[in-house]
Amino acid sequence: MRIGFYPGCSLNGTSREYNESVKALAQAMGLELIELKDWNCCGATAAHSMSKQLSLALPTRVLALAEQQGFQEIVVPCASCYNRLSVAQYELMHNEALKDEILTTVGMRYLGHVKILNVIQMIEKYMLDALKEKIVRPFAHQVACYYGCLLVRPHKILNFDRLEDPQSMDKIMSLIGATPIDWAFKTECCGAGLSVSRTDLVGRLSGNILKDADDRGAEAVIVACPMCHSNLDMRRPAINHYLAKPVTIPVLYITQAIGLAVGLTPKELGLGRHFVAVNLKEAEVCLK
């Protein structure tokens, strides 16, 4: 099965391990991801705070490229990219005048036929049925499934399964042998794009998330967003300062956790690139 793939900026830079794990898992599950040619930045967290036209034009060009290159679906692993592409598609499909204006700016044709899939939807649609028989090393750990803000909001556009208590990632993790905890911070903000300008706020917000997960016995936090991973993993010094104690719980992308369960190697999944180490011993994943 061949499907379009939009990595976005993060997966080619600070979240290289996410890119590696998505591609490695897709290959292991028989899914061929074809990267869009000549793709551009979606605008991420900055464009919509500066210019609505820019915030729509950037993701619209990506969608137009996908149509132009013959894809009916595109996988968008970054939650921020997924959010921006989905919001742009929604706004253009519900406002013809706005659509004409944005397409004039972009200079491309766009009919709105491309379906946008986040990484969880990709797993559910193309991997879930075959996943159970592929498991060679169950991920037998208590985990906190952290969805963050951008994967589930705005609800009227993204239509995630449950707004405040989503379950899709929990169900996938249960399938590979994990035990998802019931916790209070599934969709709380980690600090998002304030990571550089207000690291202290990121330390507080992300610190509260990790403290709750740790207090409830989670051995790892599972994410599907590069920004969430960056704040929860890279900003651990600020988090530890806020909590006044070290928190060693690691943060894994869902594709890394599934990859380990189906027998992929830590190197294939980019596990060595994390700031907070995920310690591996022989064939077992030792998270604590």
PDB file of N, CA and C in Angstrom, residues 91-126:
ATOM      1  N   GLU A  91     -11.638  25.297   6.775  1.00  0.00           N
ATOM      2  CA  GLU A  91     -12.006  26.685   6.500  1.00  0.00           C
ATOM      3  C   GLU A  91     -12.246  26.916   5.013  1.00  0.00           C
ATOM      4  N   LEU A  92     -11.417  26.334   4.173  1.00  0.00           N
ATOM      5  CA  LEU A  92     -11.590  26.515   2.726  1.00  0.00           C
ATOM      6  C   LEU A  92     -12.844  25.819   2.214  1.00  0.00           C
ATOM      7  N   MET A  93     -13.170  24.679   2.794  1.00  0.00           N
ATOM      8  CA  MET A  93     -14.344  23.937   2.338  1.00  0.00           C
ATOM      9  C   MET A  93     -15.653  24.575   2.813  1.00  0.00           C
ATOM     10  N   HIS A  94     -15.564  25.457   3.801  1.00  0.00           N
ATOM     11  CA  HIS A  94     -16.768  26.091   4.335  1.00  0.00           C
ATOM     12  C   HIS A  94     -16.855  27.580   3.996  1.00  0.00           C
ATOM     13  N   ASN A  95     -15.957  28.050   3.131  1.00  0.00           N
ATOM     14  CA  ASN A  95     -15.977  29.476   2.766  1.00  0.00           C
ATOM     15  C   ASN A  95     -15.390  29.622   1.366  1.00  0.00           C
ATOM     16  N   GLU A  96     -16.276  29.661   0.362  1.00  0.00           N
ATOM     17  CA  GLU A  96     -15.833  29.699  -1.030  1.00  0.00           C
ATOM     18  C   GLU A  96     -15.029  30.960  -1.352  1.00  0.00           C
ATOM     19  N   ALA A  97     -15.461  32.091  -0.782  1.00  0.00           N
ATOM     20  CA  ALA A  97     -14.747  33.347  -1.046  1.00  0.00           C
ATOM     21  C   ALA A  97     -13.323  33.272  -0.493  1.00  0.00           C
ATOM     22  N   LEU A  98     -13.202  32.731   0.707  1.00  0.00           N
ATOM     23  CA  LEU A  98     -11.890  32.578   1.322  1.00  0.00           C
ATOM     24  C   LEU A  98     -11.042  31.591   0.520  1.00  0.00           C
ATOM     25  N   LYS A  99     -11.664  30.521   0.068  1.00  0.00           N
ATOM     26  CA  LYS A  99     -10.955  29.518  -0.737  1.00  0.00           C
ATOM     27  C   LYS A  99     -10.400  30.150  -2.013  1.00  0.00           C
ATOM     28  N   ASP A 100     -11.210  30.952  -2.700  1.00  0.00           N
ATOM     29  CA  ASP A 100     -10.752  31.617  -3.926  1.00  0.00           C
ATOM     30  C   ASP A 100      -9.568  32.541  -3.637  1.00  0.00           C
ATOM     31  N   GLU A 101      -9.652  33.253  -2.519  1.00  0.00           N
ATOM     32  CA  GLU A 101      -8.580  34.182  -2.141  1.00  0.00           C
ATOM     33  C   GLU A 101      -7.277  33.443  -1.855  1.00  0.00           C
ATOM     34  N   ILE A 102      -7.355  32.350  -1.092  1.00  0.00           N
ATOM     35  CA  ILE A 102      -6.155  31.599  -0.717  1.00  0.00           C
ATOM     36  C   ILE A 102      -5.547  30.894  -1.932  1.00  0.00           C
ATOM     37  N   LEU A 103      -6.400  30.339  -2.790  1.00  0.00           N
ATOM     38  CA  LEU A 103      -5.878  29.656  -3.977  1.00  0.00           C
ATOM     39  C   LEU A 103      -5.244  30.625  -4.958  1.00  0.00           C
ATOM     40  N   THR A 104      -5.741  31.853  -4.988  1.00  0.00           N
ATOM     41  CA  THR A 104      -5.103  32.890  -5.802  1.00  0.00           C
ATOM     42  C   THR A 104      -3.708  33.189  -5.270  1.00  0.00           C
ATOM     43  N   THR A 105      -3.603  33.240  -3.943  1.00  0.00           N
ATOM     44  CA  THR A 105      -2.302  33.475  -3.307  1.00  0.00           C
ATOM     45  C   THR A 105      -1.342  32.322  -3.575  1.00  0.00           C
ATOM     46  N   VAL A 106      -1.853  31.104  -3.445  1.00  0.00           N
ATOM     47  CA  VAL A 106      -1.019  29.917  -3.632  1.00  0.00           C
ATOM     48  C   VAL A 106      -0.675  29.708  -5.102  1.00  0.00           C
ATOM     49  N   GLY A 107      -1.602  30.059  -5.980  1.00  0.00           N
ATOM     50  CA  GLY A 107      -1.379  29.877  -7.410  1.00  0.00           C
ATOM     51  C   GLY A 107      -1.484  28.438  -7.867  1.00  0.00           C
ATOM     52  N   MET A 108      -2.310  27.669  -7.165  1.00  0.00           N
ATOM     53  CA  MET A 108      -2.483  26.258  -7.495  1.00  0.00           C
ATOM     54  C   MET A 108      -3.954  25.877  -7.386  1.00  0.00           C
ATOM     55  N   ARG A 109      -4.305  24.796  -8.042  1.00  0.00           N
ATOM     56  CA  ARG A 109      -5.666  24.271  -7.961  1.00  0.00           C
ATOM     57  C   ARG A 109      -5.780  23.341  -6.762  1.00  0.00           C
ATOM     58  N   TYR A 110      -6.908  23.405  -6.050  1.00  0.00           N
ATOM     59  CA  TYR A 110      -7.144  22.512  -4.929  1.00  0.00           C
ATOM     60  C   TYR A 110      -8.640  22.238  -4.812  1.00  0.00           C
ATOM     61  N   LEU A 111      -9.019  20.965  -4.916  1.00  0.00           N
ATOM     62  CA  LEU A 111     -10.427  20.576  -4.893  1.00  0.00           C
ATOM     63  C   LEU A 111     -10.905  20.154  -3.506  1.00  0.00           C
ATOM     64  N   GLY A 112      -9.968  19.816  -2.628  1.00  0.00           N
ATOM     65  CA  GLY A 112     -10.351  19.433  -1.268  1.00  0.00           C
ATOM     66  C   GLY A 112     -10.617  17.953  -1.093  1.00  0.00           C
ATOM     67  N   HIS A 113     -10.036  17.117  -1.950  1.00  0.00           N
ATOM     68  CA  HIS A 113     -10.319  15.686  -1.915  1.00  0.00           C
ATOM     69  C   HIS A 113      -9.329  14.878  -1.076  1.00  0.00           C
ATOM     70  N   VAL A 114      -8.265  15.499  -0.630  1.00  0.00           N
ATOM     71  CA  VAL A 114      -7.232  14.757   0.098  1.00  0.00           C
ATOM     72  C   VAL A 114      -7.665  14.517   1.544  1.00  0.00           C
ATOM     73  N   LYS A 115      -7.560  13.270   1.998  1.00  0.00           N
ATOM     74  CA  LYS A 115      -7.859  12.943   3.396  1.00  0.00           C
ATOM     75  C   LYS A 115      -6.571  13.018   4.200  1.00  0.00           C
ATOM     76  N   ILE A 116      -6.633  13.700   5.341  1.00  0.00           N
ATOM     77  CA  ILE A 116      -5.460  13.907   6.193  1.00  0.00           C
ATOM     78  C   ILE A 116      -5.524  12.929   7.361  1.00  0.00           C
ATOM     79  N   LEU A 117      -4.461  12.150   7.542  1.00  0.00           N
ATOM     80  CA  LEU A 117      -4.406  11.177   8.632  1.00  0.00           C
ATOM     81  C   LEU A 117      -3.289  11.527   9.600  1.00  0.00           C
ATOM     82  N   ASN A 118      -3.603  11.598  10.897  1.00  0.00           N
ATOM     83  CA  ASN A 118      -2.524  11.690  11.875  1.00  0.00           C
ATOM     84  C   ASN A 118      -1.954  10.295  12.100  1.00  0.00           C
ATOM     85  N   VAL A 119      -0.923  10.183  12.897  1.00  0.00           N
ATOM     86  CA  VAL A 119      -0.231   8.891  13.022  1.00  0.00           C
ATOM     87  C   VAL A 119      -1.111   7.844  13.687  1.00  0.00           C
ATOM     88  N   ILE A 120      -1.972   8.260  14.605  1.00  0.00           N
ATOM     89  CA  ILE A 120      -2.875   7.303  15.262  1.00  0.00           C
ATOM     90  C   ILE A 120      -3.889   6.770  14.261  1.00  0.00           C
ATOM     91  N   GLN A 121      -4.424   7.661  13.433  1.00  0.00           N
ATOM     92  CA  GLN A 121      -5.370   7.235  12.398  1.00  0.00           C
ATOM     93  C   GLN A 121      -4.698   6.313  11.383  1.00  0.00           C
ATOM     94  N   MET A 122      -3.434   6.578  11.059  1.00  0.00           N
ATOM     95  CA  MET A 122      -2.695   5.694  10.159  1.00  0.00           C
ATOM     96  C   MET A 122      -2.592   4.296  10.753  1.00  0.00           C
ATOM     97  N   ILE A 123      -2.257   4.230  12.035  1.00  0.00           N
ATOM     98  CA  ILE A 123      -2.131   2.928  12.703  1.00  0.00           C
ATOM     99  C   ILE A 123      -3.480   2.214  12.741  1.00  0.00           C
ATOM    100  N   GLU A 124      -4.526   2.947  13.085  1.00  0.00           N
ATOM    101  CA  GLU A 124      -5.862   2.342  13.171  1.00  0.00           C
ATOM    102  C   GLU A 124      -6.335   1.815  11.815  1.00  0.00           C
ATOM    103  N   LYS A 125      -6.093   2.584  10.770  1.00  0.00           N
ATOM    104  CA  LYS A 125      -6.618   2.224   9.459  1.00  0.00           C
ATOM    105  C   LYS A 125      -5.799   1.160   8.757  1.00  0.00           C
ATOM    106  N   TYR A 126      -4.471   1.233   8.860  1.00  0.00           N
ATOM    107  CA  TYR A 126      -3.624   0.375   8.045  1.00  0.00           C
ATOM    108  C   TYR A 126      -2.832  -0.684   8.810  1.00  0.00           C
TER     109      TYR A 126
END
